[in-house]
C-alpha cells in the first residue's frame, strides 16, 4: 500500500474548507496535517470542523513545526507566488487554486521553482475532472462532432466574491476569478490556444452591493479567435443571484454538443398544481462541481504517490492567466488584443503598477 500523503492546507476560507472536507470524507490516501491562515477565527473554525489539530498563522511556521509532503494553496491570488515558491524551496509538491498568479512573470517563477525542482504542480481547474466535461472531452477528441469550429462557454456565479477579488489590481477582476475556468476549458476542449480576444464589460449591481473598486464590472462578454481558426465566446455574470450556472456549447463540422444544463439537482418537487413541478437549480459552485472537486484532489494525491505528472499543469495555468491579461487589456483599451501582446513575462501589467 502506498504511503498516505500528508498535506498542508494553506488558507482556511471558502476553498480551504471545501478541500479539507473533500480530503476528510473522500480521499483516504491523503490527510490534512497542517492548516495555515493568519485569520485566527477562520483557522480555528475550519480546524475544528475537520478535526485538524496542526494550526499555524503562517506557512513559515508550519514548515518549521509540522511534517508534510505537499501543500494546497487556497489563498487570494496575489499571495500565490510567494507561497508556492516557499513550499517548493522546502521540497513540497504544490496544488494551487486558479488563477495561478497575477501575471506571467509570477507564473514562470512558480513553474521554475516547482517543476524545475522535479516537484509536482497541479492547477485547480476542476472542470477537467467533472464527469460530464470529461465525457464530453473524450467524445470531442474521438471526433464525434467533427473538427470543433465554434465554442460558447458561460459561468454565472450567484454572489459577490470577497472584496480582494473584485479589484483588478489585486485579482485581475471577474475575468480571472470567475471566467478563468472558461478560459482553461475552451482551450482544452478546442485543442487550440487562443490567438486574439475582445472583451466588453458592464457594471449593473456594483453600487448597490458596495463594490466600488475602479473598473469593477459584473457582466462580461468575450469574443475569441483560436490559433486553429475556430471562434469562441465566454460570458460572465457575477453576482447573477439566480444560482450557479456553468454551460458549454460546441459546434463541430459534423454536429453540436452541449455540456451542462440549467436544471440542477435531480430532485423534482410538486406541492402546488398551479405552480407545477419545481426543479432546483444548483445554488453554488461546490454543489455543481462536487464530483469534480473530489476527483481533482484524488488525482493530486495519486500523483504525489506515484510521481505521475498531473493532468492540469503550470502551463495550463499560465495560458489562462495570459487570456485574463489580454482580456483585461482589451476591456480597458476598447479593442481586440492579440495574445502575443501580453506574452512577454517582462511586460509591466499597467493596472498592477
Ligand atoms: N476552483 C474553484 O472553483 C474556486 C472557487 C472559489 C475560489 N477559488 C480560488 O481559491 C482561492 C481562495 O478563494 P476563497 O474564495 O477561498 O477566498 P477566501 O477569502 O474565502 O479565503 C482565503 C483565505 O486565505 C487566507 N489567507 C490570506 N493570506 C494568507 C497567507 N499568506 N497564508 C495563509 N492564508 C492566507 C485568508 O485569511 C482567508 O481565510 C482564490 O485563488 C480563488 O480564485 C477557486
PDB file of N, CA, C and O in Angstrom, residues 59-60 63 81-92 113:
ATOM      1  N   UNK A  59       2.785  29.978   6.688  1.00  0.00           N
ATOM      2  CA  UNK A  59       3.414  28.790   6.100  1.00  0.00           C
ATOM      3  C   UNK A  59       4.805  28.575   6.701  1.00  0.00           C
ATOM      4  O   UNK A  59       5.218  27.432   6.945  1.00  0.00           O
ATOM      5  N   UNK A  60       5.505  29.669   6.945  1.00  0.00           N
ATOM      6  CA  UNK A  60       6.845  29.560   7.549  1.00  0.00           C
ATOM      7  C   UNK A  60       6.754  28.767   8.857  1.00  0.00           C
ATOM      8  O   UNK A  60       7.566  27.879   9.126  1.00  0.00           O
ATOM      9  N   UNK A  63       6.035  25.073   8.188  1.00  0.00           N
ATOM     10  CA  UNK A  63       7.218  24.367   7.660  1.00  0.00           C
ATOM     11  C   UNK A  63       8.198  24.044   8.788  1.00  0.00           C
ATOM     12  O   UNK A  63       8.865  23.010   8.778  1.00  0.00           O
ATOM     13  N   UNK A  81       2.135  33.288  -5.582  1.00  0.00           N
ATOM     14  CA  UNK A  81       3.534  33.087  -5.991  1.00  0.00           C
ATOM     15  C   UNK A  81       4.450  32.893  -4.775  1.00  0.00           C
ATOM     16  O   UNK A  81       5.228  31.940  -4.717  1.00  0.00           O
ATOM     17  N   UNK A  82       4.329  33.775  -3.811  1.00  0.00           N
ATOM     18  CA  UNK A  82       5.229  33.717  -2.653  1.00  0.00           C
ATOM     19  C   UNK A  82       5.064  32.383  -1.913  1.00  0.00           C
ATOM     20  O   UNK A  82       6.045  31.737  -1.539  1.00  0.00           O
ATOM     21  N   UNK A  83       3.811  31.935  -1.774  1.00  0.00           N
ATOM     22  CA  UNK A  83       3.556  30.688  -1.035  1.00  0.00           C
ATOM     23  C   UNK A  83       4.044  29.471  -1.815  1.00  0.00           C
ATOM     24  O   UNK A  83       4.659  28.560  -1.247  1.00  0.00           O
ATOM     25  N   UNK A  84       3.801  29.452  -3.123  1.00  0.00           N
ATOM     26  CA  UNK A  84       4.229  28.301  -3.939  1.00  0.00           C
ATOM     27  C   UNK A  84       5.752  28.196  -3.939  1.00  0.00           C
ATOM     28  O   UNK A  84       6.310  27.089  -3.850  1.00  0.00           O
ATOM     29  N   UNK A  85       6.417  29.340  -4.032  1.00  0.00           N
ATOM     30  CA  UNK A  85       7.883  29.306  -4.096  1.00  0.00           C
ATOM     31  C   UNK A  85       8.489  28.881  -2.767  1.00  0.00           C
ATOM     32  O   UNK A  85       9.466  28.134  -2.727  1.00  0.00           O
ATOM     33  N   UNK A  86       7.881  29.334  -1.699  1.00  0.00           N
ATOM     34  CA  UNK A  86       8.367  28.948  -0.371  1.00  0.00           C
ATOM     35  C   UNK A  86       8.194  27.438  -0.153  1.00  0.00           C
ATOM     36  O   UNK A  86       9.107  26.750   0.322  1.00  0.00           O
ATOM     37  N   UNK A  87       7.024  26.923  -0.543  1.00  0.00           N
ATOM     38  CA  UNK A  87       6.761  25.487  -0.375  1.00  0.00           C
ATOM     39  C   UNK A  87       7.734  24.665  -1.231  1.00  0.00           C
ATOM     40  O   UNK A  87       8.292  23.659  -0.776  1.00  0.00           O
ATOM     41  N   UNK A  88       7.939  25.108  -2.481  1.00  0.00           N
ATOM     42  CA  UNK A  88       8.818  24.363  -3.386  1.00  0.00           C
ATOM     43  C   UNK A  88      10.259  24.362  -2.876  1.00  0.00           C
ATOM     44  O   UNK A  88      10.957  23.340  -2.968  1.00  0.00           O
ATOM     45  N   UNK A  89      10.674  25.488  -2.323  1.00  0.00           N
ATOM     46  CA  UNK A  89      12.050  25.568  -1.810  1.00  0.00           C
ATOM     47  C   UNK A  89      12.279  24.543  -0.702  1.00  0.00           C
ATOM     48  O   UNK A  89      13.406  24.108  -0.462  1.00  0.00           O
ATOM     49  N   UNK A  90      11.198  24.144  -0.034  1.00  0.00           N
ATOM     50  CA  UNK A  90      11.304  23.141   1.037  1.00  0.00           C
ATOM     51  C   UNK A  90      10.935  21.748   0.528  1.00  0.00           C
ATOM     52  O   UNK A  90      10.675  20.836   1.327  1.00  0.00           O
ATOM     53  N   UNK A  91      10.848  21.589  -0.804  1.00  0.00           N
ATOM     54  CA  UNK A  91      10.656  20.264  -1.398  1.00  0.00           C
ATOM     55  C   UNK A  91       9.221  19.749  -1.357  1.00  0.00           C
ATOM     56  O   UNK A  91       8.989  18.543  -1.436  1.00  0.00           O
ATOM     57  N   UNK A  92       8.241  20.651  -1.246  1.00  0.00           N
ATOM     58  CA  UNK A  92       6.835  20.206  -1.179  1.00  0.00           C
ATOM     59  C   UNK A  92       6.185  20.260  -2.567  1.00  0.00           C
ATOM     60  O   UNK A  92       6.379  21.232  -3.306  1.00  0.00           O
ATOM     61  N   UNK A 113      10.264  27.205  -9.997  1.00  0.00           N
ATOM     62  CA  UNK A 113      10.528  26.793  -8.603  1.00  0.00           C
ATOM     63  C   UNK A 113       9.976  25.398  -8.314  1.00  0.00           C
ATOM     64  O   UNK A 113      10.611  24.615  -7.595  1.00  0.00           O
TER      65      UNK A 113
END
